[in-house]
Short mmCIF file of C-alpha atoms in Angstrom, two decimals:
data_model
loop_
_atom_site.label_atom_id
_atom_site.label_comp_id
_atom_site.label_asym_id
_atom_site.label_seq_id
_atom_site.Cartn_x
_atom_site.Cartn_y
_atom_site.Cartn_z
CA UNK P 1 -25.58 27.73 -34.22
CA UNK P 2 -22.98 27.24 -37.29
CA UNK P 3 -20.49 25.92 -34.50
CA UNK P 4 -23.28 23.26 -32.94
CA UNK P 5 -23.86 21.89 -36.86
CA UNK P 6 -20.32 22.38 -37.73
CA UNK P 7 -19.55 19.67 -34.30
CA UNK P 8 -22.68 17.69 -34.94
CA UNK P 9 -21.16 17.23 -38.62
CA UNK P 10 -18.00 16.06 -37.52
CA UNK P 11 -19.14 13.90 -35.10
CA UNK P 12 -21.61 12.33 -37.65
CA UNK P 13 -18.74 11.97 -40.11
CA UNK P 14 -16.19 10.39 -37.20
CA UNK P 15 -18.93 8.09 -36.14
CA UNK P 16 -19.37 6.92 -40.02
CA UNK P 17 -15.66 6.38 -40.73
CA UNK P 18 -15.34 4.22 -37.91
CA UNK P 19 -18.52 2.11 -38.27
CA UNK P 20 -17.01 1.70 -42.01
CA UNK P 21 -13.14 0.93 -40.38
CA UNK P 22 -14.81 -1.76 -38.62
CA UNK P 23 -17.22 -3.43 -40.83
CA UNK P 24 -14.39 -3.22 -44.09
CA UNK P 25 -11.96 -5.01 -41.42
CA UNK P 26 -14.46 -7.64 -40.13
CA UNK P 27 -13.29 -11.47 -41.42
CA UNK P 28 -15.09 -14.78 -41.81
CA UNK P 29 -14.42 -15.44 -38.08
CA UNK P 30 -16.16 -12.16 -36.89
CA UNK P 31 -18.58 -13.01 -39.16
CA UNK P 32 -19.02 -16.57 -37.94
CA UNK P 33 -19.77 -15.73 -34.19
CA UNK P 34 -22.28 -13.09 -35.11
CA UNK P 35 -24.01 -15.66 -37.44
CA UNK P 36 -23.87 -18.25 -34.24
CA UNK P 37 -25.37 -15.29 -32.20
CA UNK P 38 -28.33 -14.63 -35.13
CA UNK P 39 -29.30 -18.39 -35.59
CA UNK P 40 -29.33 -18.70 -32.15
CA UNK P 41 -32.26 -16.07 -32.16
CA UNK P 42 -34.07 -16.55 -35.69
CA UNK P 43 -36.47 -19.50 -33.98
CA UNK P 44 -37.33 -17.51 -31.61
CA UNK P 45 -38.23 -14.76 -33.80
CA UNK P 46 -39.80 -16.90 -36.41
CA UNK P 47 -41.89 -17.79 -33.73
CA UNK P 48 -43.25 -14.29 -32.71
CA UNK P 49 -43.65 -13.44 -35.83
CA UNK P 50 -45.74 -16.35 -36.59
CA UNK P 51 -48.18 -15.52 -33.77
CA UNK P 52 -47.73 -11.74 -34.13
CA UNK P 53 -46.46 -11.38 -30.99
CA UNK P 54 -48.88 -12.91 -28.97
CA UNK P 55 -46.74 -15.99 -27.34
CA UNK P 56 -45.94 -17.22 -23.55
CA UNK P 57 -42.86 -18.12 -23.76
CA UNK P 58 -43.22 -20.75 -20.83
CA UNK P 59 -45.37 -22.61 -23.21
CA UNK P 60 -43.14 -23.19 -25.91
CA UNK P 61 -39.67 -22.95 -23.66
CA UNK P 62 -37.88 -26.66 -23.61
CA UNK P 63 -39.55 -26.87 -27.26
CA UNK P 64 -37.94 -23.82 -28.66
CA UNK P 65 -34.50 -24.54 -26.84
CA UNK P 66 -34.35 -28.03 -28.84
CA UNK P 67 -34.77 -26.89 -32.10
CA UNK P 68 -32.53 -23.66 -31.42
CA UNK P 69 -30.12 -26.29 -31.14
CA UNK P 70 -31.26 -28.41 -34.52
CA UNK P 71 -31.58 -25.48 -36.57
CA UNK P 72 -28.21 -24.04 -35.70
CA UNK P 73 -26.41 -27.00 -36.01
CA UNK P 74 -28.02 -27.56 -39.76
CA UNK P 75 -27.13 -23.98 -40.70
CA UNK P 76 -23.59 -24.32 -39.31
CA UNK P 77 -23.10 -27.62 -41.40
CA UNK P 78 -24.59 -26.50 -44.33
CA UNK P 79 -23.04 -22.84 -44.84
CA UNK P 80 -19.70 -24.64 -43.37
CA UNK P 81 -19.71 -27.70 -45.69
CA UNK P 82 -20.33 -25.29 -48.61
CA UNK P 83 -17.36 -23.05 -47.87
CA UNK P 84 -19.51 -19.66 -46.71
CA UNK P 85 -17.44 -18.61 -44.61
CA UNK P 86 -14.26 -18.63 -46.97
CA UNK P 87 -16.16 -15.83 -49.28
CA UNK P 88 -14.64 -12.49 -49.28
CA UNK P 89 -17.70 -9.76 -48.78
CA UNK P 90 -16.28 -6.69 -48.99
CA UNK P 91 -16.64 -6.73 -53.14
CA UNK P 92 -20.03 -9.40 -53.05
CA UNK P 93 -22.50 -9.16 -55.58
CA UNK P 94 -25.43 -10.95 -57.30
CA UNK P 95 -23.48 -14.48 -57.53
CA UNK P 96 -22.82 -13.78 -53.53
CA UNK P 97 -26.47 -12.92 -53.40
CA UNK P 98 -27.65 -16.07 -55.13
CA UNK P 99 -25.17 -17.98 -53.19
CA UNK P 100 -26.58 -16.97 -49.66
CA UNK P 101 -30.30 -17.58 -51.62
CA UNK P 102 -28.79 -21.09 -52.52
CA UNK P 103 -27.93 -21.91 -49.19
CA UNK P 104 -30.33 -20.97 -47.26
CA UNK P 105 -33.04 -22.97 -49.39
CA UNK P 106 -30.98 -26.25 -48.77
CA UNK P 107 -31.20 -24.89 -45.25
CA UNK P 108 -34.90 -24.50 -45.20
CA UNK P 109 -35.58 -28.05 -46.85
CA UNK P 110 -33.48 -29.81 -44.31
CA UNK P 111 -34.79 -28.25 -41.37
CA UNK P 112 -38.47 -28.63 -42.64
CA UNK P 113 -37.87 -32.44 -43.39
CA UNK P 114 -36.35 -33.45 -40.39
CA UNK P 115 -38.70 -31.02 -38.62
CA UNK P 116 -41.71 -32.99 -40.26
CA UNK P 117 -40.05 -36.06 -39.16
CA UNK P 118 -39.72 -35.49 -35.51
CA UNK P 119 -43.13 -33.75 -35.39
CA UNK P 120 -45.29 -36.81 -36.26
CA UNK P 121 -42.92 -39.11 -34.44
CA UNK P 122 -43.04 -37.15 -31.79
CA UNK P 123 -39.29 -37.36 -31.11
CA UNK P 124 -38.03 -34.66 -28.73
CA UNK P 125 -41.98 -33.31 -28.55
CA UNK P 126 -41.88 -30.44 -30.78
CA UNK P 127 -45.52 -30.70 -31.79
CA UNK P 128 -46.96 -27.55 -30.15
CA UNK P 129 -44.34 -25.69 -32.29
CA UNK P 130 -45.80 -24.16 -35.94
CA UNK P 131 -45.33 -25.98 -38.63
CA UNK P 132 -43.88 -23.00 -40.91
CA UNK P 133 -41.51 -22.61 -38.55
CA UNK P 134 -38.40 -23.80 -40.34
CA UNK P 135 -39.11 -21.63 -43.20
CA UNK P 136 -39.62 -18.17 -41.48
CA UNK P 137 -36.61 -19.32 -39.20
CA UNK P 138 -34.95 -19.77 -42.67
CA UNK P 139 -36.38 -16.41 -44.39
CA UNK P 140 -35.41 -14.21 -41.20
CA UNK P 141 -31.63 -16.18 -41.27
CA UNK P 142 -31.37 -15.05 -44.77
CA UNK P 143 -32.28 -11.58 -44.26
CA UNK P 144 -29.78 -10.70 -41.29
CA UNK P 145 -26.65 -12.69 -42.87
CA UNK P 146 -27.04 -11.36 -46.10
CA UNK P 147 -27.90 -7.89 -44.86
CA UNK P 148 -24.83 -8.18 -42.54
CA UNK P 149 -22.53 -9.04 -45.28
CA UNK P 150 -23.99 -6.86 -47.76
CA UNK P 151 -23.78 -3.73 -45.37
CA UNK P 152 -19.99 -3.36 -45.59
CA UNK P 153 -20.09 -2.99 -49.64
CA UNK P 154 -23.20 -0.35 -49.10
CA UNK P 155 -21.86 1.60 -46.57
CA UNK P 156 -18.53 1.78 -48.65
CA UNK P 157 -20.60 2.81 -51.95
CA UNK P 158 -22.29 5.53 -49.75
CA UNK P 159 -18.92 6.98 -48.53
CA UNK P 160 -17.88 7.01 -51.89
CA UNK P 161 -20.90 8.53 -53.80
CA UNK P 162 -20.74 11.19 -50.75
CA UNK P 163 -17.48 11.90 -52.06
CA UNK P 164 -17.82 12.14 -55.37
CA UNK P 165 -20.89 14.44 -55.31
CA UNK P 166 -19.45 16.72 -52.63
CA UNK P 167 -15.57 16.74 -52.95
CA UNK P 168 -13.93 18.73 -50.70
CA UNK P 169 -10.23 20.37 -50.40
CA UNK P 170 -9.17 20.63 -46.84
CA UNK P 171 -7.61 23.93 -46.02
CA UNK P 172 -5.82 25.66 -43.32
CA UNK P 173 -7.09 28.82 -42.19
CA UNK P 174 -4.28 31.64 -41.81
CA UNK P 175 -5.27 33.47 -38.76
CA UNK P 176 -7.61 32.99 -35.92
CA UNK P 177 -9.24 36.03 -35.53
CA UNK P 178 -12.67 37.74 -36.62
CA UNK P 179 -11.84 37.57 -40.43
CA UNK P 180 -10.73 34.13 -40.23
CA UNK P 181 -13.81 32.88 -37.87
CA UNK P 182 -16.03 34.40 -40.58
CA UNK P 183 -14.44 33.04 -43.38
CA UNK P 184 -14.88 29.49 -41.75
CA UNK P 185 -18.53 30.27 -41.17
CA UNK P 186 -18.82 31.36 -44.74
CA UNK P 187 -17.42 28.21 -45.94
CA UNK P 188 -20.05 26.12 -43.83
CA UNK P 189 -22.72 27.64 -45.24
CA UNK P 190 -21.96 27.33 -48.67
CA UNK P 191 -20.83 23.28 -49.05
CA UNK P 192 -20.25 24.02 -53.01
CA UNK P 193 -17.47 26.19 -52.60
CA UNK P 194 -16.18 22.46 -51.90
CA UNK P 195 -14.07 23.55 -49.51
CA UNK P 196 -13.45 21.65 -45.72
CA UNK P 197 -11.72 23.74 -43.49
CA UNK P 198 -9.59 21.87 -40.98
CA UNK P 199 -7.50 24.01 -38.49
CA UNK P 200 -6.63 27.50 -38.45
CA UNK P 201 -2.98 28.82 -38.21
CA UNK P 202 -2.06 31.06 -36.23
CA UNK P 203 1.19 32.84 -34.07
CA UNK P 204 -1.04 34.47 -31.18
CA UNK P 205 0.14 31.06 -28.64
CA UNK P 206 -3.11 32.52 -26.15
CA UNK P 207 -5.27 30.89 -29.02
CA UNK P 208 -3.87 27.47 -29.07
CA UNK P 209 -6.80 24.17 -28.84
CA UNK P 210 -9.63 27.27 -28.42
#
């Protein structure tokens, strides 16, 4: 049992290091494409969360592809113009915060006049669309780019306050047999000895990668 939680452990910790290698090495250009890949998607959310779920999609289909297309290309001008994606995230706080809060209200009050505009001309025949739709399209954009961004610095502050309130010293254990199995076991179940054994040594050659 020690041995499943001891490899369940270091698989959990491998898997966490590398999400956290990735997202600390992302740049503005990773970012970028995901953001292209969200906006492309937020009016389609907004719009099942408008009507709970409850939509046919036929219904609102060539409707919802043309102001995809509007909506992204505002948001891409906008956080573009503004120099968004020149920020470095990795240390971002409240004046990053504000500054994705910023944006995405200029965001919002663009989309909503110009879709106001083309809703009671009816240019491009939006009209069976809801009306609030530029703002939750807006709201749920807000919450997935800033919670992208802001993920990197809070998965780094939860590596680090892991460390801090359970440092380790990795050892080597000398010997491979009974006495050192059990001290490795002992070790495992007692995390405040703040100890992290890492390989045991060992001149028996029989025992090598078991």
């Amino acid at each position: 049992m020690n041995f499943i939680f001891c490899i369940a452990d270091c698989f959990g910790q491998k898997l966490h290091n590398k999400v956290l290698t990735k997202l600390l090495h992302l740049r503005n250009s990773h970012f970028f494409v995901v953001d292209v890949i969200i906006f492309s998607l937020t009016p389609l959310l907004a719009l099942i969360l408008h009507s709970d779920g409850n939509i046919v999609l036929e219904k609102y289909k060539s409707e919802l592809i043309i102001i995809t297309i509007l909506f992204l290309a505002i948001k891409l001008t906008i956080f573009w113009s503004f120099g968004f994606y020149r920020h470095y995230w990795r240390y971002a706080g409240v004046e990053e915060l504000t500054f994705i809060a910023m944006l995405t209200i200029a965001e919002v009050v663009v989309q909503s006049l110009l879709f106001e505009t083309f809703y009671y001309i009816s240019l491009f025949h939006i009209n069976q669309l809801p009306q609030s739709l530029p703002f939750l399209d807006g709201l749920i954009s807000c919450i997935f780019i800033g919670g992208l961004r802001f993920s990197v610095q809070a998965m780094e502050r939860v590596n680090q306050k892991t460390e801090f309130l359970h440092p380790r010293e990795r050892v080597l254990i000398v010997g491979a047999g009974n006495a050192g199995v059990s001290l490795v076991q002992e070790i495992q179940r007692n995390p405040h000895i703040g100890l992290a054994p890492i390989a045991f040594i060992d001149d028996d050659p029989n025992k090598l990668n078991l």
